[in-house]
CSV table of C-alpha atoms in Angstrom, one decimal:
chain,number,residue,atom,x,y,z
A,253,MET,CA,0.0,-0.1,0.0
A,254,ASP,CA,2.9,2.5,0.8
A,255,SER,CA,4.6,2.2,-2.4
A,256,GLY,CA,1.2,2.3,-4.3
A,257,LYS,CA,0.6,5.7,-2.4
A,258,LEU,CA,4.0,6.8,-3.4
A,259,LEU,CA,3.4,6.2,-7.1
A,260,THR,CA,0.1,8.0,-6.9
A,261,ASP,CA,1.7,11.0,-5.1
A,262,ARG,CA,4.6,11.2,-7.6
A,263,VAL,CA,2.1,11.1,-10.5
A,264,ALA,CA,0.2,13.9,-8.8
A,265,ASP,CA,3.2,15.9,-8.5
A,266,GLU,CA,4.1,15.3,-12.2
A,267,ILE,CA,0.4,16.5,-13.1
A,268,VAL,CA,1.1,19.6,-10.9
A,269,ARG,CA,4.3,20.2,-12.8
A,270,THR,CA,2.4,19.9,-16.1
A,271,ILE,CA,-0.2,22.5,-14.9
A,272,ILE,CA,2.6,24.8,-14.0
A,273,GLY,CA,4.8,24.1,-17.1
A,274,GLN,CA,1.9,24.6,-19.7
A,275,GLN,CA,0.9,27.6,-17.8
A,276,LEU,CA,-2.6,26.5,-17.3
A,277,LYS,CA,-4.8,28.8,-15.3
A,278,ALA,CA,-7.9,28.5,-13.2
A,279,GLY,CA,-10.8,27.1,-15.4
A,280,ASP,CA,-8.4,25.6,-18.1
A,281,LYS,CA,-9.0,22.0,-19.1
A,282,LEU,CA,-6.4,19.5,-18.3
A,283,PRO,CA,-5.2,16.9,-21.0
A,284,ASN,CA,-7.5,13.7,-20.7
A,285,GLU,CA,-6.8,10.6,-18.8
A,286,PHE,CA,-5.4,8.8,-22.0
A,287,GLU,CA,-3.0,11.6,-22.7
A,288,LEU,CA,-1.8,11.8,-19.2
A,289,ALA,CA,-1.4,8.1,-18.9
A,290,SER,CA,0.6,7.9,-22.1
A,291,THR,CA,2.7,11.1,-21.3
A,292,LEU,CA,3.7,10.0,-17.8
A,293,GLY,CA,4.0,6.3,-18.7
A,294,VAL,CA,1.4,5.0,-16.1
A,295,GLY,CA,-1.8,3.1,-16.1
A,296,ARG,CA,-5.1,5.0,-16.3
A,297,SER,CA,-6.2,3.8,-12.8
A,298,THR,CA,-3.1,5.4,-11.4
A,299,ILE,CA,-4.0,8.8,-13.2
A,300,ARG,CA,-7.5,8.5,-11.8
A,301,GLU,CA,-6.1,8.0,-8.2
A,302,ALA,CA,-3.8,10.9,-8.8
A,303,ILE,CA,-6.5,13.1,-10.0
A,304,LYS,CA,-8.7,12.2,-6.9
A,305,THR,CA,-5.7,13.4,-4.7
A,306,LEU,CA,-5.5,16.7,-6.5
A,307,VAL,CA,-9.2,17.1,-6.3
A,308,SER,CA,-9.0,16.7,-2.4
A,309,ARG,CA,-6.3,19.2,-2.5
A,310,ASN,CA,-8.4,21.7,-4.5
A,311,ILE,CA,-5.9,21.9,-7.3
A,312,VAL,CA,-8.3,20.5,-9.9
A,313,GLU,CA,-12.1,19.9,-10.2
A,314,ILE,CA,-13.9,17.3,-12.2
A,315,ARG,CA,-16.9,18.4,-14.2
A,316,ARG,CA,-19.1,15.4,-15.0
A,317,GLY,CA,-19.0,14.7,-18.9
A,318,ALA,CA,-16.7,17.7,-19.5
A,319,GLY,CA,-13.4,16.6,-17.9
A,320,THR,CA,-10.9,17.8,-15.4
A,321,PHE,CA,-10.2,21.5,-14.9
A,322,VAL,CA,-7.8,23.6,-12.9
A,323,SER,CA,-9.6,24.7,-9.8
A,324,TYR,CA,-10.5,28.2,-9.1
A,325,ARG,CA,-9.3,27.6,-5.5
A,326,ASN,CA,-5.8,27.7,-6.8
A,327,GLY,CA,-4.8,24.6,-4.5
A,328,VAL,CA,-6.0,26.4,-1.3
A,329,SER,CA,-7.7,23.7,0.8
A,330,GLU,CA,-10.8,24.3,2.8
A,331,ASP,CA,-8.9,24.6,5.9
A,332,PRO,CA,-5.4,25.2,5.0
A,333,LEU,CA,-4.3,26.2,8.6
A,334,GLY,CA,-5.8,23.3,10.2
A,335,LEU,CA,-8.0,25.5,12.3
A,336,GLU,CA,-10.6,22.9,12.8
A,337,PHE,CA,-8.5,21.2,15.1
A,338,ILE,CA,-8.6,24.1,17.6
A,339,LYS,CA,-11.4,23.4,20.1
A,340,ASP,CA,-12.0,27.1,21.3
A,341,ARG,CA,-13.9,28.7,18.3
A,342,ALA,CA,-14.1,32.1,20.2
A,343,GLN,CA,-10.3,32.0,20.6
A,344,VAL,CA,-9.9,31.3,16.8
A,345,ALA,CA,-12.2,34.1,15.8
A,346,ALA,CA,-10.5,36.6,18.2
A,347,ASP,CA,-7.0,35.6,17.1
A,348,LEU,CA,-7.9,35.7,13.3
A,349,LEU,CA,-9.1,39.2,13.9
A,350,GLU,CA,-5.8,40.0,15.8
A,351,LEU,CA,-4.0,38.9,12.6
A,352,ARG,CA,-6.3,41.1,10.4
A,353,PHE,CA,-5.5,44.1,12.7
A,354,MET,CA,-1.8,43.4,11.7
A,355,LEU,CA,-2.4,43.0,7.9
A,356,GLU,CA,-5.5,44.7,6.7
A,357,PRO,CA,-4.8,48.3,7.3
A,358,ARG,CA,-1.5,48.2,5.5
A,359,LEU,CA,-3.2,46.0,2.7
A,360,ALA,CA,-5.7,48.9,2.3
A,361,SER,CA,-3.1,51.4,2.2
A,362,LEU,CA,-1.4,49.4,-0.5
A,363,ALA,CA,-4.6,49.0,-2.3
A,364,ALA,CA,-5.0,52.8,-2.4
A,365,GLY,CA,-1.7,52.9,-4.3
A,366,ASN,CA,-2.1,50.0,-6.6
A,367,ALA,CA,-5.7,49.2,-7.3
A,368,THR,CA,-6.8,49.5,-10.9
A,369,ASP,CA,-10.0,51.4,-11.8
A,370,LYS,CA,-11.7,48.0,-12.5
A,371,GLU,CA,-10.8,46.8,-9.0
A,372,ILE,CA,-12.1,50.0,-7.5
A,373,GLN,CA,-15.5,49.7,-9.4
A,374,GLN,CA,-15.8,46.1,-8.1
A,375,MET,CA,-15.2,47.2,-4.5
A,376,VAL,CA,-17.9,49.9,-4.9
A,377,SER,CA,-20.3,47.4,-6.4
A,378,LEU,CA,-19.6,45.1,-3.4
A,379,CYS,CA,-20.2,48.0,-1.0
A,380,ASP,CA,-23.6,48.6,-2.7
A,381,ALA,CA,-24.4,44.8,-2.5
A,382,CYS,CA,-23.8,44.8,1.1
A,383,GLU,CA,-25.9,47.8,1.7
A,384,ALA,CA,-28.7,46.4,-0.4
A,385,ALA,CA,-28.7,43.1,1.6
A,386,LEU,CA,-28.6,45.0,4.8
A,387,GLN,CA,-31.8,47.0,3.8
A,388,ALA,CA,-33.6,43.8,2.6
A,389,GLY,CA,-32.6,42.1,5.9
A,390,GLU,CA,-30.5,39.6,4.2
A,391,ASP,CA,-27.2,38.1,5.4
A,392,PHE,CA,-24.2,39.9,3.7
A,393,SER,CA,-21.3,37.8,5.1
A,394,ASP,CA,-20.4,36.3,1.8
A,395,ARG,CA,-20.2,39.6,0.2
A,396,ASN,CA,-18.3,41.0,3.2
A,397,THR,CA,-15.7,38.3,2.5
A,398,GLN,CA,-15.6,39.0,-1.2
A,399,LEU,CA,-15.0,42.7,-0.4
A,400,HIS,CA,-12.2,42.1,1.9
A,401,ALA,CA,-10.6,39.7,-0.5
A,402,ALA,CA,-10.8,42.3,-3.3
A,403,ILE,CA,-9.1,44.8,-1.2
A,404,ALA,CA,-6.4,42.4,-0.4
A,405,ARG,CA,-6.0,41.4,-4.0
A,406,ALA,CA,-5.7,45.0,-5.0
A,407,SER,CA,-2.7,45.5,-2.7
A,408,GLY,CA,-0.6,43.8,-5.5
A,409,ASN,CA,1.0,41.3,-3.1
A,410,VAL,CA,0.7,38.0,-4.9
A,411,VAL,CA,0.6,35.8,-1.7
A,412,ILE,CA,-2.3,37.7,-0.1
A,413,PRO,CA,-5.4,36.7,-2.3
A,414,ASN,CA,-5.0,33.1,-1.1
A,415,LEU,CA,-4.3,34.1,2.5
A,416,ALA,CA,-7.3,36.5,2.5
A,417,LEU,CA,-9.6,33.2,1.7
A,418,ILE,CA,-8.5,32.0,5.2
A,419,LEU,CA,-8.3,35.2,7.2
A,420,CYS,CA,-11.8,36.4,6.3
A,421,GLY,CA,-13.3,32.9,5.7
A,422,PRO,CA,-15.9,31.1,7.9
A,423,SER,CA,-13.6,30.5,10.8
A,424,SER,CA,-13.3,34.2,11.2
A,425,VAL,CA,-16.9,34.8,12.1
A,426,LEU,CA,-18.8,33.5,15.1
A,427,ARG,CA,-22.3,32.2,14.3
A,428,SER,CA,-24.3,35.0,15.7
A,429,THR,CA,-25.7,37.8,13.7
A,430,PRO,CA,-24.7,41.2,14.7
A,431,SER,CA,-27.3,43.6,16.0
A,432,PRO,CA,-28.8,46.0,13.3
A,433,LYS,CA,-26.9,48.9,14.8
A,434,MET,CA,-23.6,47.1,14.5
A,435,GLN,CA,-24.4,45.9,10.8
A,436,ARG,CA,-25.0,49.4,9.9
A,437,GLU,CA,-21.7,50.5,11.4
A,438,LEU,CA,-19.8,47.6,9.6
A,439,ILE,CA,-21.2,48.7,6.3
A,440,GLU,CA,-20.6,52.4,6.9
A,441,THR,CA,-16.9,51.7,7.7
A,442,HIS,CA,-16.7,49.5,4.7
A,443,ARG,CA,-17.8,52.5,2.6
A,444,GLU,CA,-15.2,54.7,4.2
A,445,ILE,CA,-12.5,52.2,3.3
A,446,VAL,CA,-13.4,52.0,-0.3
A,447,THR,CA,-14.0,55.9,-0.6
A,448,ALA,CA,-10.4,56.4,0.6
A,449,ILE,CA,-9.0,53.8,-1.7
A,450,ALA,CA,-10.8,55.4,-4.6
A,451,ALA,CA,-9.4,58.7,-3.7
A,452,ARG,CA,-6.0,57.1,-3.7
A,453,ASP,CA,-5.5,58.2,-0.2
A,454,GLY,CA,-3.4,55.6,1.5
A,455,ILE,CA,-3.3,57.0,5.0
A,456,ALA,CA,-7.1,57.4,5.1
A,457,ALA,CA,-7.6,53.8,3.8
A,458,HIS,CA,-5.3,52.6,6.5
A,459,ASP,CA,-7.0,54.5,9.2
A,460,ALA,CA,-10.7,53.6,7.9
A,461,MET,CA,-9.7,49.9,7.8
A,462,LEU,CA,-8.6,50.2,11.5
A,463,LEU,CA,-12.0,51.8,12.4
A,464,HIS,CA,-13.7,49.0,10.5
A,465,LEU,CA,-11.7,46.2,12.3
A,466,ALA,CA,-12.5,48.0,15.8
A,467,ALA,CA,-16.2,47.7,14.8
A,468,CYS,CA,-15.6,44.0,14.0
A,469,ARG,CA,-14.0,43.5,17.3
A,470,ARG,CA,-17.0,45.1,19.1
A,471,SER,CA,-19.2,43.1,17.0
A,472,GLN,CA,-17.5,39.9,18.0
A,473,MET,CA,-17.7,40.9,21.7
A,474,GLU,CA,-21.2,41.7,21.5
A,475,GLY,CA,-21.8,38.2,19.8
A,476,ALA,CA,-20.0,36.6,22.7
A,477,LEU,CA,-22.2,38.3,25.3
A,478,THR,CA,-25.6,37.3,23.6
B,234,MET,CA,-17.1,7.5,-9.1
B,235,ASP,CA,-18.5,10.8,-7.9
B,236,SER,CA,-20.7,9.3,-5.3
B,237,GLY,CA,-17.8,6.9,-4.2
B,238,LYS,CA,-15.8,10.1,-3.7
B,239,LEU,CA,-18.5,11.6,-1.7
B,240,LEU,CA,-18.8,8.7,0.7
B,241,THR,CA,-15.0,8.6,1.2
B,242,ASP,CA,-15.1,12.5,1.9
B,243,ARG,CA,-18.0,12.0,4.3
B,244,VAL,CA,-16.2,9.3,6.1
B,245,ALA,CA,-12.8,11.3,6.2
B,246,ASP,CA,-14.8,14.2,7.7
B,247,GLU,CA,-16.2,11.7,10.5
B,248,ILE,CA,-12.7,10.6,11.3
B,249,VAL,CA,-11.7,14.3,11.7
B,250,ARG,CA,-14.7,14.7,14.0
B,251,THR,CA,-13.6,11.7,15.9
B,252,ILE,CA,-10.2,13.2,16.3
B,253,ILE,CA,-11.5,16.5,17.6
B,254,GLY,CA,-14.3,14.8,19.8
B,255,GLN,CA,-11.8,12.4,21.4
B,256,GLN,CA,-9.4,15.4,21.8
B,257,LEU,CA,-6.5,13.5,20.1
B,258,LYS,CA,-3.4,15.4,19.7
B,259,ALA,CA,-0.4,15.1,17.4
B,260,GLY,CA,1.3,11.7,17.9
B,261,ASP,CA,-1.8,10.1,19.3
B,262,LYS,CA,-3.0,6.8,17.9
B,263,LEU,CA,-6.4,6.5,16.0
B,264,PRO,CA,-8.8,3.7,16.6
B,265,ASN,CA,-7.9,0.8,14.2
B,266,GLU,CA,-9.5,0.1,11.0
B,267,PHE,CA,-11.9,-2.5,12.2
B,268,GLU,CA,-13.1,-0.2,15.1
B,269,LEU,CA,-13.5,2.9,12.7
B,270,ALA,CA,-15.4,0.6,10.2
B,271,SER,CA,-17.8,-0.7,12.8
B,272,THR,CA,-18.3,2.8,14.5
B,273,LEU,CA,-19.0,4.6,11.3
B,274,GLY,CA,-20.8,1.7,9.8
B,275,VAL,CA,-18.8,1.4,6.5
B,276,GLY,CA,-16.6,-1.1,4.9
B,277,ARG,CA,-12.8,-1.3,5.7
B,278,SER,CA,-11.9,-0.3,2.1
B,279,THR,CA,-13.9,2.9,2.6
B,280,ILE,CA,-12.0,3.5,5.8
B,281,ARG,CA,-8.7,3.0,4.0
B,282,GLU,CA,-9.6,5.3,1.3
B,283,ALA,CA,-10.6,7.9,3.8
B,284,ILE,CA,-7.4,7.6,5.6
B,285,LYS,CA,-5.4,8.0,2.5
B,286,THR,CA,-7.2,11.3,1.8
B,287,LEU,CA,-6.3,12.4,5.4
B,288,VAL,CA,-2.7,11.2,5.0
B,289,SER,CA,-2.7,13.6,1.8
B,290,ARG,CA,-4.1,16.5,3.7
B,291,ASN,CA,-1.3,15.9,6.6
B,292,ILE,CA,-3.9,15.3,9.2
B,293,VAL,CA,-2.9,11.7,9.9
B,294,GLU,CA,0.3,9.7,9.2
B,295,ILE,CA,0.6,5.9,8.8
B,296,ARG,CA,3.5,4.2,10.6
B,297,ARG,CA,4.1,0.8,9.2
B,298,GLY,CA,3.1,-2.0,11.5
B,299,ALA,CA,2.2,0.5,14.3
B,300,GLY,CA,-1.1,2.1,13.0
B,301,THR,CA,-2.4,5.5,12.1
B,302,PHE,CA,-1.5,8.6,14.2
B,303,VAL,CA,-2.4,12.3,14.3
B,304,SER,CA,0.2,14.1,12.3
B,305,TYR,CA,2.5,16.7,13.7
B,306,ARG,CA,1.8,19.0,10.8
B,307,ASN,CA,-1.8,19.5,12.3
B,308,GLY,CA,-3.5,19.4,9.0
B,309,VAL,CA,-1.3,22.1,7.5
B,310,SER,CA,-0.7,21.0,3.9
B,311,GLU,CA,2.8,21.3,2.3
B,312,ASP,CA,1.7,24.3,0.4
B,313,PRO,CA,-1.4,25.5,1.9
B,314,LEU,CA,-1.5,28.8,0.0
B,315,GLY,CA,-1.0,27.3,-3.3
B,316,LEU,CA,2.3,29.2,-3.7
B,317,GLU,CA,3.7,26.7,-6.1
B,318,PHE,CA,1.3,28.0,-8.7
B,319,ILE,CA,3.0,31.4,-8.8
B,320,LYS,CA,5.6,31.4,-11.4
B,321,ASP,CA,7.6,34.3,-10.3
B,322,ARG,CA,9.7,32.9,-7.3
B,323,ALA,CA,11.4,36.2,-6.6
B,324,GLN,CA,8.0,38.0,-6.5
B,325,VAL,CA,6.6,35.3,-3.9
B,326,ALA,CA,9.8,35.6,-1.8
B,327,ALA,CA,9.4,39.5,-1.8
B,328,ASP,CA,5.8,39.3,-1.0
B,329,LEU,CA,6.1,36.8,1.7
B,330,LEU,CA,8.7,39.2,3.3
B,331,GLU,CA,6.1,42.2,2.9
B,332,LEU,CA,3.8,40.0,5.0
B,333,ARG,CA,6.3,39.3,7.5
B,334,PHE,CA,7.0,43.0,7.9
B,335,MET,CA,3.2,43.4,8.7
B,336,LEU,CA,3.2,40.5,11.0
B,337,GLU,CA,6.4,39.6,13.0
B,338,PRO,CA,7.2,43.0,14.6
B,339,ARG,CA,3.8,42.9,16.5
B,340,LEU,CA,4.3,39.2,17.1
B,341,ALA,CA,7.7,39.7,18.7
B,342,SER,CA,6.0,42.4,20.8
B,343,LEU,CA,3.3,40.0,22.0
B,344,ALA,CA,6.0,37.3,22.7
B,345,ALA,CA,7.7,39.8,24.9
B,346,GLY,CA,4.4,39.9,27.0
B,347,ASN,CA,3.3,36.2,26.7
B,348,ALA,CA,6.5,34.0,26.4
B,349,THR,CA,6.9,31.3,29.1
B,350,ASP,CA,10.4,31.2,30.6
B,351,LYS,CA,10.7,27.7,28.8
B,352,GLU,CA,9.9,29.3,25.6
B,353,ILE,CA,12.5,32.0,26.0
B,354,GLN,CA,15.2,29.3,26.9
B,355,GLN,CA,14.3,27.7,23.6
B,356,MET,CA,14.7,30.9,21.7
B,357,VAL,CA,18.2,31.4,23.4
B,358,SER,CA,19.1,27.9,22.5
B,359,LEU,CA,18.2,28.4,18.8
B,360,CYS,CA,20.0,31.7,18.6
B,361,ASP,CA,23.2,29.8,20.1
B,362,ALA,CA,22.6,27.0,17.5
B,363,CYS,CA,22.4,29.5,14.6
B,364,GLU,CA,25.6,31.2,15.8
B,365,ALA,CA,27.4,27.9,16.1
B,366,ALA,CA,26.4,26.8,12.7
B,367,LEU,CA,27.6,30.1,11.3
B,368,GLN,CA,30.9,29.7,12.9
B,369,ALA,CA,31.2,26.1,11.6
B,370,GLY,CA,30.3,27.3,8.1
B,371,GLU,CA,27.1,25.4,8.1
B,372,ASP,CA,23.7,26.2,6.8
B,373,PHE,CA,21.5,27.6,9.5
B,374,SER,CA,18.2,28.1,7.6
B,375,ASP,CA,16.2,25.4,9.4
B,376,ARG,CA,17.1,26.7,12.7
B,377,ASN,CA,16.3,30.2,11.5
B,378,THR,CA,12.8,28.9,10.5
B,379,GLN,CA,12.5,27.3,14.0
B,380,LEU,CA,13.4,30.5,15.7
B,381,HIS,CA,10.9,32.6,13.9
B,382,ALA,CA,8.3,29.9,14.5
B,383,ALA,CA,9.2,29.8,18.2
B,384,ILE,CA,8.8,33.7,18.6
B,385,ALA,CA,5.4,33.5,16.7
B,386,ARG,CA,4.2,30.6,18.9
B,387,ALA,CA,5.1,32.5,22.0
B,388,SER,CA,2.8,35.4,20.8
B,389,GLY,CA,0.0,33.3,22.3
B,390,ASN,CA,-2.2,33.7,19.2
B,391,VAL,CA,-3.5,30.2,18.3
B,392,VAL,CA,-3.7,30.7,14.7
B,393,ILE,CA,0.0,31.9,14.3
B,394,PRO,CA,2.0,28.6,14.7
B,395,ASN,CA,0.3,27.1,11.5
B,396,LEU,CA,0.7,30.3,9.6
B,397,ALA,CA,4.3,30.7,10.6
B,398,LEU,CA,5.2,27.4,9.0
B,399,ILE,CA,4.2,29.0,5.6
B,400,LEU,CA,5.7,32.5,6.2
B,401,CYS,CA,9.2,31.4,7.1
B,402,GLY,CA,9.1,28.2,5.1
B,403,PRO,CA,11.0,27.2,2.1
B,404,SER,CA,9.1,29.6,-0.3
B,405,SER,CA,10.3,32.7,1.8
B,406,VAL,CA,13.9,32.2,0.9
B,407,LEU,CA,15.6,32.4,-2.4
B,408,ARG,CA,18.1,29.7,-3.2
B,409,SER,CA,21.3,31.7,-2.8
B,410,THR,CA,23.3,31.7,0.4
B,411,PRO,CA,23.8,35.2,2.0
B,412,SER,CA,27.2,36.7,2.1
B,413,PRO,CA,29.2,36.0,5.4
B,414,LYS,CA,28.8,39.6,6.3
B,415,MET,CA,25.1,39.4,5.8
B,416,GLN,CA,24.8,36.1,7.7
B,417,ARG,CA,26.5,37.6,10.6
B,418,GLU,CA,24.0,40.6,10.6
B,419,LEU,CA,21.1,38.2,10.4
B,420,ILE,CA,22.4,36.4,13.4
B,421,GLU,CA,23.2,39.5,15.4
B,422,THR,CA,19.7,41.0,14.8
B,423,HIS,CA,18.1,37.5,15.8
B,424,ARG,CA,20.1,37.9,19.1
B,425,GLU,CA,18.6,41.4,19.7
B,426,ILE,CA,15.1,40.1,19.2
B,427,VAL,CA,15.5,37.5,21.7
B,428,THR,CA,17.4,39.7,24.2
B,429,ALA,CA,14.4,42.1,24.1
B,430,ILE,CA,11.9,39.4,24.4
B,431,ALA,CA,13.8,38.0,27.4
B,432,ALA,CA,13.8,41.4,28.9
B,433,ARG,CA,10.0,41.7,28.4
B,434,ASP,CA,10.5,44.7,26.5
B,435,GLY,CA,7.7,44.7,23.8
B,436,ILE,CA,8.7,48.0,22.0
B,437,ALA,CA,12.4,46.9,21.8
B,438,ALA,CA,11.4,43.5,20.6
B,439,HIS,CA,9.1,45.0,18.0
B,440,ASP,CA,12.0,47.3,16.8
B,441,ALA,CA,14.6,44.7,16.8
B,442,MET,CA,12.4,42.4,14.6
B,443,LEU,CA,12.0,45.5,12.1
B,444,LEU,CA,15.7,45.8,11.9
B,445,HIS,CA,16.0,42.1,11.4
B,446,LEU,CA,13.5,42.2,8.7
B,447,ALA,CA,15.3,45.1,7.0
B,448,ALA,CA,18.4,42.9,7.0
B,449,CYS,CA,16.4,40.0,5.4
B,450,ARG,CA,15.4,42.4,2.7
B,451,ARG,CA,18.8,43.5,1.9
B,452,SER,CA,19.8,39.9,1.9
B,453,GLN,CA,17.2,39.0,-0.6
B,454,MET,CA,18.3,41.9,-2.8
B,455,GLU,CA,21.8,41.0,-2.6
B,456,GLY,CA,20.8,37.4,-3.6
B,457,ALA,CA,18.9,38.8,-6.6
B,458,LEU,CA,21.9,40.7,-7.9
B,459,THR,CA,24.4,37.9,-7.6
């Protein structure tokens, strides 16, 4: 079994090298099973096993009847930091927020310098969408994550987009829904960040993000008390 | 195949829940195949498949003839941020360093407040080991990573230890070895960080880490030029 596993892993690594070598991007189709088997000189069942491993690592995804494609998750697993193993969920949420305090103000500042006009438009749309959701009484946590990821991406740091998926992902929020007053504050401080980025004002973007995170912290504490 | 994959993944999730529920820690042994199969009401081949998935996710490891154990890697994959997919290695190294500038000074400051005496002793030993390696003309990059991870861990933030494995891991260093003068500077600035942490001086630890990272940046640039 061990040597079988090793072969599968070696083949999986070869497939990753193929993806990188051919510069395939998210959404691009991989060569089919036959081609991979003949290129890599192994049986089709080994290719299938290796593909399964790559699916579980979020590197590729299988679309039924269409083939195997490079995943949009870029090889970032659901829980890349193993946070599910930490029992105290409130501690995880608080410590993720502590990390966001260290990172996000500077990322917002970088975004003010580096964001393209298109990226700024996207941030404005996400702000609008959050606001509309609030007014309709709907949950806006998904769009919230998307907005923070968009700001992080616009920083220009190539490592950040993948990290942002973790920092602002599900582990960062406790289950409870913030009070209406708090929701409004979260959304207003979002707007201030994006306005500062659109004005290309790095210092204002930095400070607006700090104020937003302070609101997030109060929201967490409110959630912990209720 | 899809539904087979789903069953394996569901069983893998169940095993993860078992690990968490029984509060198993790194190095602890899992119930054997028979027990898992009967507890979870599935066949042994499904258990074996699920275990394979968990091995590839670094959640468990198989020791031949001894059984299956919770992995010391805590579910952190080899490349949790999918950095291997970014072609420009110099950009990855530079941007990881940018992140370290955002995080590590504050982590050093937190460590000055929160480190236990035992953790401080460990940092001093790692400093000594780096220095001894330098004098013997040996590579000290492993101990360097361990020292930064120890400082990060001592911050008390529960998310950090797993993140530090990425930030200070292999992707963060370009291949080239720093010049002897630069190596000496890296090691001297290490010592200053640890001395400040041992003196429980958060501000000095913060600033010493900044100076150390500035040396790391010059080291990267030196490497890029040679």
